[in-house]
Amino acid sequence: MTENPASHNNEVLRLQRRLAKSDVRRAELEHLIDTGQAFQRRVLAQVEKAKAEFQNLNDQQKKEQARSDRLLRSIMPDFIADELKQSNGVTPRRCENATVMFADFVGFTAKSETLDPMVLLRILDFYYSEFDRITTRHSIEKVKTIGDAYMCVAGLNDDPASISHVIAAAQEFLKFVSQARPPSLDAPTPLWQIRIGINSGPVSTGVIGQDRLSFDVWGDTVNIASRIVDASVPNEIRLSRSSMDLLRTKTGFISCGQVNAKGRGMIDLFCLA
């Protein structure tokens, strides 16, 4: 039986059309796959970009938080800063055995009238920065500076032994001021002198303000410390009897007069021999 040529040709044509359709479908499928893969790559790239941006924002936020924390701890005691961060407020405290120290520069007012303001600022920054390092080493809290007066306090945890840290810091203050000279100043500057007054007793502490927070210490103990420094002589540490009473070792101290404290009468003063 012979095959019909026309039938054979028709079969070939059908096969060719089917192959052609198959090629079209395969091309369409390959295009669809390529399009899907390209879309997937774009999505993955966008996801990675978003992750990188989020990580960058998170890193920046951590840096800002760390910066804010350092700033807060530079103006507040650590326990005050921790309470402020946790509760957005600080409960006022009373401490029975705190020791307050004032240090001020002798003749500051007269010198401030003759020195260029920028030179004066650099001098104060030079000395106060070292005072900050000294008080930090001795676990003493800086309260504030008022012009040429540097105020700090120890014993806010009611530790009577903190008086020894204050005495040690005061000695380091005197040594630094007597030996160090602010570097790289355009104007010649003489060596400065300081007076130091120390008093111990109860104080109240807290944070004042809402937008501009300020840690402070109040009470007669602070006022008397201020009066003592006013009654001190250059390059000398004077302390009250209440501070002497907290010292375990009183060797090396001698009586050096009295000061009249408002509302408290005459107060005995002592200084290092």
Coordinates of C-alpha atoms in Angstrom, one line a residue, residues 10-26:
N10 CA -0.3 17.7 5.5
E11 CA 1.2 15.8 8.4
V12 CA 4.5 17.5 7.9
L13 CA 2.8 20.9 7.9
R14 CA 0.9 20.0 11.1
L15 CA 4.1 19.0 12.8
Q16 CA 5.8 22.1 11.7
R17 CA 3.0 24.3 13.0
R18 CA 3.0 22.4 16.3
L19 CA 6.8 22.9 16.6
A20 CA 6.4 26.5 15.7
K21 CA 3.8 27.0 18.4
S22 CA 6.0 25.0 20.8
D23 CA 8.9 27.4 20.1
V24 CA 6.7 30.4 20.7
R25 CA 5.4 29.0 23.9
R26 CA 8.9 28.1 25.0

